[in-house]
Coordinates of C-alpha atoms and ligand atoms in Angstrom, one line a residue:
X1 CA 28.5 10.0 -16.6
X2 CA 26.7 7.1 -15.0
X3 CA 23.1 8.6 -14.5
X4 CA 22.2 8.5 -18.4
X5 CA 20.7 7.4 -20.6
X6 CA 17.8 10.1 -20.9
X7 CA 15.1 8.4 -20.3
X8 CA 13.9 8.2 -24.0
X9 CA 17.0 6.8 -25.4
X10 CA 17.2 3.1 -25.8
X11 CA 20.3 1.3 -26.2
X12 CA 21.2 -0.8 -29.6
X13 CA 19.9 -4.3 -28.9
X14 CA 22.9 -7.1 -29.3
X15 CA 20.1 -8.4 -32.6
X16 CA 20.0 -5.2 -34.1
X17 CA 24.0 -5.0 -33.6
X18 CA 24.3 -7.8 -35.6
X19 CA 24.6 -7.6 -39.2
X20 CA 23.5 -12.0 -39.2
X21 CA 20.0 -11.6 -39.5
X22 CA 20.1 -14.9 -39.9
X23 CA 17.1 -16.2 -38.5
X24 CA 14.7 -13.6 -39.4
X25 CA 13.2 -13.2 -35.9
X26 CA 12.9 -9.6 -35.5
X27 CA 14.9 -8.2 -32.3
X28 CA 11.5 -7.6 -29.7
X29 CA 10.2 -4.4 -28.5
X30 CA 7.3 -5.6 -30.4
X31 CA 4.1 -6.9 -29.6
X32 CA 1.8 -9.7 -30.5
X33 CA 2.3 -9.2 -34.1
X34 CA 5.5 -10.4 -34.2
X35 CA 6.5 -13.5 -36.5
X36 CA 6.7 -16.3 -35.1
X37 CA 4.8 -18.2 -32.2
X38 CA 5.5 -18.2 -28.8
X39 CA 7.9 -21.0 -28.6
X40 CA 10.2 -19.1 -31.5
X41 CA 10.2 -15.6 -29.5
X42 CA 10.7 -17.6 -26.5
X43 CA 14.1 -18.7 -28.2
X44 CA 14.9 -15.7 -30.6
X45 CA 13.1 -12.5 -29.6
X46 CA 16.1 -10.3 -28.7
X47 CA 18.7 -13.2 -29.4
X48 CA 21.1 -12.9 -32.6
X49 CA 24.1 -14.6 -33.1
X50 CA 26.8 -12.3 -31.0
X51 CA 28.1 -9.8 -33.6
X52 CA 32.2 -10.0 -32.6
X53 CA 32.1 -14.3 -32.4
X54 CA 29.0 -15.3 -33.9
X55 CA 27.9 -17.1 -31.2
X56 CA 24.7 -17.8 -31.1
X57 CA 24.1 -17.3 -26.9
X58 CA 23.9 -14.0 -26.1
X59 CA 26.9 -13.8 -23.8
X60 CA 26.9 -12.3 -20.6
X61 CA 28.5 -9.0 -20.8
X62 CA 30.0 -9.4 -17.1
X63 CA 31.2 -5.1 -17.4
X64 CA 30.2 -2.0 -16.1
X65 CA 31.5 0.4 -17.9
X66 CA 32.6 0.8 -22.3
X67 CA 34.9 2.3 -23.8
X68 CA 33.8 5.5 -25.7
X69 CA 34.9 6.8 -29.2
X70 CA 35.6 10.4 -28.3
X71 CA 33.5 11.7 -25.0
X72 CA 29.4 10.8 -26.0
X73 CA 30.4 8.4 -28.5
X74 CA 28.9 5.6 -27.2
X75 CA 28.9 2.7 -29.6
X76 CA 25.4 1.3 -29.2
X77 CA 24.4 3.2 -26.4
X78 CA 26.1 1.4 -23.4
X79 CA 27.6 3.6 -21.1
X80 CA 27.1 1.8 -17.8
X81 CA 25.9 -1.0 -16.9
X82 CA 22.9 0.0 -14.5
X83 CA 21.9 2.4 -17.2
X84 CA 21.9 -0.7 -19.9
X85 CA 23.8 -3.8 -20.4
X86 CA 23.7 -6.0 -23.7
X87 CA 22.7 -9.2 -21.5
X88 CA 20.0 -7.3 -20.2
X89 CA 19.0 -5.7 -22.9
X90 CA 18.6 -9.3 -24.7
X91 CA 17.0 -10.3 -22.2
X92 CA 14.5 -7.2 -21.8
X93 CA 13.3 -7.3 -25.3
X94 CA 12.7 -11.1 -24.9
X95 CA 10.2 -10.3 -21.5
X96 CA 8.8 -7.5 -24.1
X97 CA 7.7 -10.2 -26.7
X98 CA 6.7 -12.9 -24.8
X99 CA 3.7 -10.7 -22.8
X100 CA 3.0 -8.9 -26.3
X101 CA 4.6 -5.6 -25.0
X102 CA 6.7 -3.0 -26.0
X103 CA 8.9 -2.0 -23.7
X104 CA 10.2 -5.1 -20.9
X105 CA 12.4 -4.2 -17.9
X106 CA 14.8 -6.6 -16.0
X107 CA 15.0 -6.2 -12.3
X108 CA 16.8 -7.7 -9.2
X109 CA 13.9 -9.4 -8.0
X110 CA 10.2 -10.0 -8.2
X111 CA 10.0 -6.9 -5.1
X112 CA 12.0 -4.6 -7.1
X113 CA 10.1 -4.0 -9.7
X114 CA 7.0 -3.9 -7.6
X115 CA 8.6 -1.4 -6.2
X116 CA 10.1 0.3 -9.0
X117 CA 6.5 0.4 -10.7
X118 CA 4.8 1.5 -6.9
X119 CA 7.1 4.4 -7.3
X120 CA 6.8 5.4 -10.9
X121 CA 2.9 5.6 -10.7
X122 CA 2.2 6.7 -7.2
X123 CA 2.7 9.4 -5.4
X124 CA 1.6 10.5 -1.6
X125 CA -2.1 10.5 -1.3
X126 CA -2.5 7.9 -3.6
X127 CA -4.8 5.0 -2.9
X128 CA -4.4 1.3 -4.1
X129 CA -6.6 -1.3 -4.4
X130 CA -4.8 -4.8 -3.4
X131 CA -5.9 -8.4 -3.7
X132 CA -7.5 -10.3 -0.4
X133 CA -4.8 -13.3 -1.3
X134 CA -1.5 -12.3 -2.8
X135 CA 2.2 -13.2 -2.0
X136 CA 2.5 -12.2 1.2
X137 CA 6.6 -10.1 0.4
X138 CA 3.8 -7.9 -2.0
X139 CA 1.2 -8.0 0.9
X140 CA 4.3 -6.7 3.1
X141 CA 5.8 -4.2 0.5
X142 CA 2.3 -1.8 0.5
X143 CA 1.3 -2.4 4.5
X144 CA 5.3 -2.0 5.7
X145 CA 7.0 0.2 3.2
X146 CA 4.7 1.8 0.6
X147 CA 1.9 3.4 3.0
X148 CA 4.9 5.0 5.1
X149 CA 5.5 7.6 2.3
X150 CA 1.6 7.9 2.5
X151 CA -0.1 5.9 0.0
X152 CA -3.2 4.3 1.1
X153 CA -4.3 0.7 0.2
X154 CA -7.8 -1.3 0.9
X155 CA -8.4 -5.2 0.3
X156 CA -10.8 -6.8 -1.9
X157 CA -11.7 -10.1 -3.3
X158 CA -10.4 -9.5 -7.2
X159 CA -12.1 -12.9 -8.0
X160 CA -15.4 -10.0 -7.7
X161 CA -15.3 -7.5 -9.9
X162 CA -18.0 -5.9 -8.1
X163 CA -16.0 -5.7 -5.1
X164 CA -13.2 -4.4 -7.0
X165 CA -15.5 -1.4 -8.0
X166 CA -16.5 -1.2 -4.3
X167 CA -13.2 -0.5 -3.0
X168 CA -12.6 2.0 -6.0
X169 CA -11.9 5.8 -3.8
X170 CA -11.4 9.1 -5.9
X171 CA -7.9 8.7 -5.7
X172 CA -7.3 5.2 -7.1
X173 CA -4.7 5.4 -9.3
X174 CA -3.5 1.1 -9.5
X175 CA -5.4 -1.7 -8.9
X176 CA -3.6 -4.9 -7.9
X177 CA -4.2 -8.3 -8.6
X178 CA -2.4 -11.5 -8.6
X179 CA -4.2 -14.3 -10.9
X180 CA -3.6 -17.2 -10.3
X181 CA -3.3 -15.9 -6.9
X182 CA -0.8 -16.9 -4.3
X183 CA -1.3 -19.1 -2.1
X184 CA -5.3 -19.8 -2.7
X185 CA -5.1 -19.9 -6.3
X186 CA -7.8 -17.2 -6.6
X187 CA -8.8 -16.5 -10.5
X188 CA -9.0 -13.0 -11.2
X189 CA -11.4 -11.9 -14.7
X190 CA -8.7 -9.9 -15.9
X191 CA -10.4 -8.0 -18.5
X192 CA -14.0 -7.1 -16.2
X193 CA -11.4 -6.0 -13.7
X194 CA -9.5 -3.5 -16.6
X195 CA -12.9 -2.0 -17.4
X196 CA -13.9 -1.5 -13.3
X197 CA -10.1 0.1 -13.4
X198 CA -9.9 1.8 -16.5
X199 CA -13.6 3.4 -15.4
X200 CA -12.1 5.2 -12.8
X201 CA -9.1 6.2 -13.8
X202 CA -6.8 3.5 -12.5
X203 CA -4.4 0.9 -13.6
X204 CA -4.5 -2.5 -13.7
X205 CA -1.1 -4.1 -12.9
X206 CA -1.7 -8.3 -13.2
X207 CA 0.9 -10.3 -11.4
X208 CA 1.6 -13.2 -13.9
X209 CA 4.5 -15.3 -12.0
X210 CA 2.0 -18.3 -10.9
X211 CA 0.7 -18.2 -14.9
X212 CA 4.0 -17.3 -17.0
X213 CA 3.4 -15.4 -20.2
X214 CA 2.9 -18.9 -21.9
X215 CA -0.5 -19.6 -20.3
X216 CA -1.8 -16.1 -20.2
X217 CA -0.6 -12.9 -21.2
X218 CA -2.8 -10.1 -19.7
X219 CA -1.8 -7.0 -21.9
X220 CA -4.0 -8.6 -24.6
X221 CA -6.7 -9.0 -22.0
X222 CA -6.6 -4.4 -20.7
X223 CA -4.1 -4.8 -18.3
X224 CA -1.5 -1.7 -18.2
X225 CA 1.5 -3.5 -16.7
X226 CA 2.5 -6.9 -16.0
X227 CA 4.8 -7.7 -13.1
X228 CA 7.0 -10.7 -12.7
X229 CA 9.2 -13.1 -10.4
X230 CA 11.5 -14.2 -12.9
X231 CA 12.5 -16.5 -10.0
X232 CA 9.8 -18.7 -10.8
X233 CA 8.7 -20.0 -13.9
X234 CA 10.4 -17.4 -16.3
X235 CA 13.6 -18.8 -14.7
X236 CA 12.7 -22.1 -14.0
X237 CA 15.4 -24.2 -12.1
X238 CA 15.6 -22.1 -8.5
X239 CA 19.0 -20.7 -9.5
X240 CA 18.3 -17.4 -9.8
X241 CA 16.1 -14.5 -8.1
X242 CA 14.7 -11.9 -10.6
X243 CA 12.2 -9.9 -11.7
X244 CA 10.1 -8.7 -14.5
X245 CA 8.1 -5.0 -15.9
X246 CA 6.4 -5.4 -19.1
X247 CA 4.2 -2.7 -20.6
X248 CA 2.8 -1.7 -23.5
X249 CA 2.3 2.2 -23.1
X250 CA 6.0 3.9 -24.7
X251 CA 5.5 6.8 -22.1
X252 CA 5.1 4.5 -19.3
X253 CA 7.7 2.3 -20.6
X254 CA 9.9 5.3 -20.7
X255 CA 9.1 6.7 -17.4
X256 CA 10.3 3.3 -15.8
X257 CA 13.0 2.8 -17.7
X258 CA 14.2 6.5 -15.6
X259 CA 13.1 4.8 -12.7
X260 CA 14.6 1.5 -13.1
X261 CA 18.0 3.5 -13.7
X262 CA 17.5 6.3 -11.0
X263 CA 16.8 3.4 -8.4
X264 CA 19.1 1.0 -9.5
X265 CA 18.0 -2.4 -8.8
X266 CA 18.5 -4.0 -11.9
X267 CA 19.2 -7.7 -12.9
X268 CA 22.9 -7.9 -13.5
X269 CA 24.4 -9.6 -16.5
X270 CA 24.6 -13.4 -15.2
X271 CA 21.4 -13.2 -13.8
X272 CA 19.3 -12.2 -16.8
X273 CA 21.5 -14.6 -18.9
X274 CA 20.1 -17.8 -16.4
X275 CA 16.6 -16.2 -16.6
X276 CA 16.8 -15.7 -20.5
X277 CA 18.6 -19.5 -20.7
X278 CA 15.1 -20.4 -18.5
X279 CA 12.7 -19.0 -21.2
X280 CA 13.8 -20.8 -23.7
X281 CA 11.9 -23.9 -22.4
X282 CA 9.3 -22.3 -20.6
X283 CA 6.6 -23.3 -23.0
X284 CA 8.0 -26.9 -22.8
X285 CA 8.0 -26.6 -19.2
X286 CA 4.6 -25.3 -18.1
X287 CA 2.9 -27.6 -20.5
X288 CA 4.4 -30.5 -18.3
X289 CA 4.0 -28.6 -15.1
X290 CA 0.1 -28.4 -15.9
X291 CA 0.0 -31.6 -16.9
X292 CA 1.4 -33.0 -13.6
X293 CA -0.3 -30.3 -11.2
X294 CA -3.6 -31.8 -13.3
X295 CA -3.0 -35.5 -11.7
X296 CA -1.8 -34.0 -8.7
X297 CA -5.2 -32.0 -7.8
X298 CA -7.3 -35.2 -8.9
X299 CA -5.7 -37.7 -6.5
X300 CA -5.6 -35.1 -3.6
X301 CA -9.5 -34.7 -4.9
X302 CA -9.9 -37.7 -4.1
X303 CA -8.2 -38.2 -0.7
X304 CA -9.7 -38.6 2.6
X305 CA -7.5 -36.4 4.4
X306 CA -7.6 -33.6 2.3
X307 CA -10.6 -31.1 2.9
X308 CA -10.3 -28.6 0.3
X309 CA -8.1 -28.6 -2.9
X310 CA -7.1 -25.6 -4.8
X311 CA -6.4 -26.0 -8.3
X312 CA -8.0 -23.9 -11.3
X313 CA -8.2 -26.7 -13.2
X314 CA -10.5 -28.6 -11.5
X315 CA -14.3 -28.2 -12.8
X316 CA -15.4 -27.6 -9.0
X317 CA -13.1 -24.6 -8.7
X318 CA -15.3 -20.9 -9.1
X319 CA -12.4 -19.4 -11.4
X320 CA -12.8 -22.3 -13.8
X321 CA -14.1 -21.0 -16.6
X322 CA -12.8 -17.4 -16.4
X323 CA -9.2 -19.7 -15.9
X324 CA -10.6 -21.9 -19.5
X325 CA -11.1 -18.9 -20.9
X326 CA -8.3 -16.5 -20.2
X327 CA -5.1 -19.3 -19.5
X328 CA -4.1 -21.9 -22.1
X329 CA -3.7 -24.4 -18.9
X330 CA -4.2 -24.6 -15.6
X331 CA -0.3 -24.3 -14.0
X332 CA 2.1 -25.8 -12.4
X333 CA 0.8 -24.5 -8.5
X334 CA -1.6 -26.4 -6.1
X335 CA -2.9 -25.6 -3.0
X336 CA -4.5 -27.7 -0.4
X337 CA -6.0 -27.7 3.3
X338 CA -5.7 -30.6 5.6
X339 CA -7.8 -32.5 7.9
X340 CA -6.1 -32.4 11.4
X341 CA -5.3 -28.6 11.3
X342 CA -1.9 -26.5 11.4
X343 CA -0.2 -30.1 13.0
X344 CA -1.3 -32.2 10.4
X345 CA -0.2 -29.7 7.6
X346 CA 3.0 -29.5 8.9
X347 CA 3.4 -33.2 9.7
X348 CA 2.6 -33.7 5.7
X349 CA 5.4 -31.1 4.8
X350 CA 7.7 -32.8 6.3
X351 CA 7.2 -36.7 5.6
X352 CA 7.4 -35.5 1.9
X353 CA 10.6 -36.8 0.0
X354 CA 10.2 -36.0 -3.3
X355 CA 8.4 -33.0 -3.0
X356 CA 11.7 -30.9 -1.0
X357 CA 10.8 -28.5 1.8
X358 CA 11.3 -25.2 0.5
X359 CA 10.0 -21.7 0.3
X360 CA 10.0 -20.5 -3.6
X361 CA 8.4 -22.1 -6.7
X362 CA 8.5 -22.7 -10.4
X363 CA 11.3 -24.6 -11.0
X364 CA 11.4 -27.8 -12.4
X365 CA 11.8 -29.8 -9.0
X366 CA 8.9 -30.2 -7.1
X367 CA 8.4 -28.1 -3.6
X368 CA 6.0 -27.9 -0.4
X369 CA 5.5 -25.8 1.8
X370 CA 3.2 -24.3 4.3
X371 CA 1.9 -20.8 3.9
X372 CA 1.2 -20.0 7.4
X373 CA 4.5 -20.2 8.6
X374 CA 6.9 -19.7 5.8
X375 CA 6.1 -17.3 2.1
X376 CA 3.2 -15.9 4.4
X377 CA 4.1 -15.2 7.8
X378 CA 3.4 -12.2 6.9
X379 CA 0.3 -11.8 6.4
X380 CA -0.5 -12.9 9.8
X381 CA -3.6 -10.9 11.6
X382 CA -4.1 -9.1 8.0
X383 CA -7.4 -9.3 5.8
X384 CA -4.8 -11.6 3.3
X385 CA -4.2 -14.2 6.3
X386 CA -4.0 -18.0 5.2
X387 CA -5.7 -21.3 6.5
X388 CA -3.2 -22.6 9.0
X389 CA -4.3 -26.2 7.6
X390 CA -3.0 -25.0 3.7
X391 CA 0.2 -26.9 2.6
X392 CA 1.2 -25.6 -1.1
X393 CA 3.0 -27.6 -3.7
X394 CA 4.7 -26.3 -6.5
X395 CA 4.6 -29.3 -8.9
X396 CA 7.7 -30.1 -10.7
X397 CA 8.3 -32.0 -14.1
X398 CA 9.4 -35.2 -12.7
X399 CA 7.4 -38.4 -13.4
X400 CA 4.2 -38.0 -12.3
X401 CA 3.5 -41.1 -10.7
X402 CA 6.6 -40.4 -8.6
X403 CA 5.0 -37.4 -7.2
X404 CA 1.8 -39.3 -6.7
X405 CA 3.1 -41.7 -4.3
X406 CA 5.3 -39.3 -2.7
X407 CA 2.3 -36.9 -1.6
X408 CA -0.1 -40.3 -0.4
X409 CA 2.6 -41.7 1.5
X410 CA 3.1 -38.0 3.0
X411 CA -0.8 -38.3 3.4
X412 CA -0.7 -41.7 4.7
Ligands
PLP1 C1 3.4 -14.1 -7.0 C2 4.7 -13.5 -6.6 N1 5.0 -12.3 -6.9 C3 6.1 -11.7 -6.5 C4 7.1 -12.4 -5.8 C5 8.3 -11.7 -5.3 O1 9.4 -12.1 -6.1 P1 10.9 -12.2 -5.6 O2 11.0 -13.2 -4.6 O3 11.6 -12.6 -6.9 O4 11.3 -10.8 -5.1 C6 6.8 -13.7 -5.4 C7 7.8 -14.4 -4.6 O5 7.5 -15.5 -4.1 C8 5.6 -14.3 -5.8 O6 5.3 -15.5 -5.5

């Protein structure tokens, strides 16, 4: 039978399989209680030593289907892999602990379990309140595909929780936000927009690829459910695409664990082993990106060519405290505008060296790239268009005074 398991059945986690409880790290599915810190869930929550070799790498369970002792017996609860898989399942119940959840989901992308979430908590008639900057494949997901089976979105600016409220119609059942936001690095208060949400009867689902669960984990702060690009940071070295649900509700978590299963995009096995490998260093990781993105904004601060930088770290940014108070650092991503226009945002994209060319970020080599005419094209002629003079940098772990004279002679 490959459309079980019900949805209230969980499969045996490969940790709880194991009799080595060696390390004491319980197996996830728990919340912020959990021992350890978040560098030791990072690196055990989920993971035991593999039951049959005692390896101590989850292994990637490359199968579809498992043998059965008698018809029903499952051993474990694997039947199939898109129902459950043992690399995903690893993998799952890591997400689940690192964003202080209880239940985490493992997708095929970041737009797959948007869409998986869209389509568990909306239904025709619905409205949605979305974010005035976002990625524009999210921006393109409600305008293009979600509003043809008739839900209905408005914009506002999320950095104002009073325009949030605003926007708010009697039929408002999610609220949408992206923080920091992509590309403009907007700072969302995530816990004033719960309330304005929660008062009216609406979720709040928080985007956190441009923060990672590291830096901010906005469950703790009211949000309902978090969505990720495990792409990005979760991942962490541009070799795989992914995504991420993470809630802490048990019903919820159970009525998208159907959906995730009756849709079908899920991560397969290899995948979710390169983004679980990826989250074992992600607290390393981010600590460095921050601290490079940090030099990064203060020399472009500095420039003469640069108009406007983007960076929540910087004092001068409005989200700055809300960021202080609600991140444990500023990020890895930096945006800024150009004097000279569209030409002269372009021209810097492509005298960089160091910095590659690329759509995509969060991995640990450094990117540019300009909004406009690549990740949001899309957005073109909407309320979420970009400045065609913004270039955005995803800044990498290299040595930082490499990227520094990379960008000034790309200025220069
Ligand atoms: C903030 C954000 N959310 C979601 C996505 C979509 O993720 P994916 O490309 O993995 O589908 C992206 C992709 O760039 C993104 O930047």
């Amino acid at each position: 039978m490959e459309c079980a398991p019900s949805s209230t059945v969980r499969p045996t986690s490969l940790a709880l399989m194991s009799e080595q409880r060696d390390n004491g790290i319980d197996s996830g599915g728990h919340g912020g209680g959990s021992p350890g810190g978040f560098e030791t869930l990072a690196i055990h929550a989920g993971q035991t030593a593999d039951p049959a070799t005692g390896a101590v790498v989850p292994p990637i369970y490359q199968v579809s289907t498992y043998k059965q002792d008698g018809v029903g017996g499952l051993r474990g609860g694997y039947e199939y892999s898109r129902s459950a898989n043992p690399t995903r399942t690893a993998l799952e119940e890591n997400l689940a602990a690192l964003e202080g959840g209880r239940r985490g989901l493992a997708f095929a992308s970041g737009l797959a379990a948007e869409d998986c979430l869209l389509r568990t908590l909306l239904t025709p008639g619905d409205h949605v309140v979305i974010p005035n900057d976002a990625y524009g494949g999210t921006f393109r997901l409600f305008a293009k595909v979600v509003e043809r089976w008739g839900v209905e979105w408005s914009v506002a600016d999320s950095s104002d929780p009073a325009a949030v409220a605003a926007a708010l119609r009697e039929r408002t059942k999610v609220v949408w936000v992206e923080t920091p936001s992509n590309p403009l690095l907007g700072i969302t208060d995530i816990a004033a927009v719960a309330d304005v949400a929660h008062g009216a009867g609406a979720k709040l689902v928080v985007d956190n690829t441009f923060a990672s669960p590291y830096l901010q984990q906005p469950l703790a702060l009211g949000a309902d459910a978090v969505v990720h690009s495990t792409t990005k940071y979760m991942g962490g070295h541009s070799d795989v695409v992914g995504g991420a649900l993470v809630v802490s509700d048990p019903e919820l978590g159970d009525q998208l664990t159907f959906h995730q299963n009756a849709m079908g995009a899920i991560a397969g096995p290899f995948d979710a082993w390169l983004v679980m490998r990826g989250i074992k260093t992600l607290a390393v990781r981010m600590d460095r990106h921050s601290a490079n993105a940090t030099r990064v904004a203060q020399l472009l601060s500095a420039h003469p060519k640069v108009t406007e930088v983007f960076y929540p770290g910087l004092p001068s940014h409005p989200g700055h405290e809300i960021a202080a108070k609600q991140m444990r650092s500023f990020g890895g991503m930096v945006s800024f505008r150009v004097s000279g226009g569209e030409e002269a945002a372009v021209r810097v994209c492509d005298r960089a060296r160091l910095f590659t060319l690329g759509e995509s970020l969060g991995g640990v080599e450094s990117l540019i790239e300009h909004p406009g005419r690549m990740t949001h094209a899309s957005v073109a002629g909407s309320a979420l268009e970009v400045p065609q003079d913004l270039v955005r940098l995803s800044v990498g772990i290299e040595t930082p005074e490499d990227l520094l004279a990379d960008l000034t002679q790309a200025l220069d």
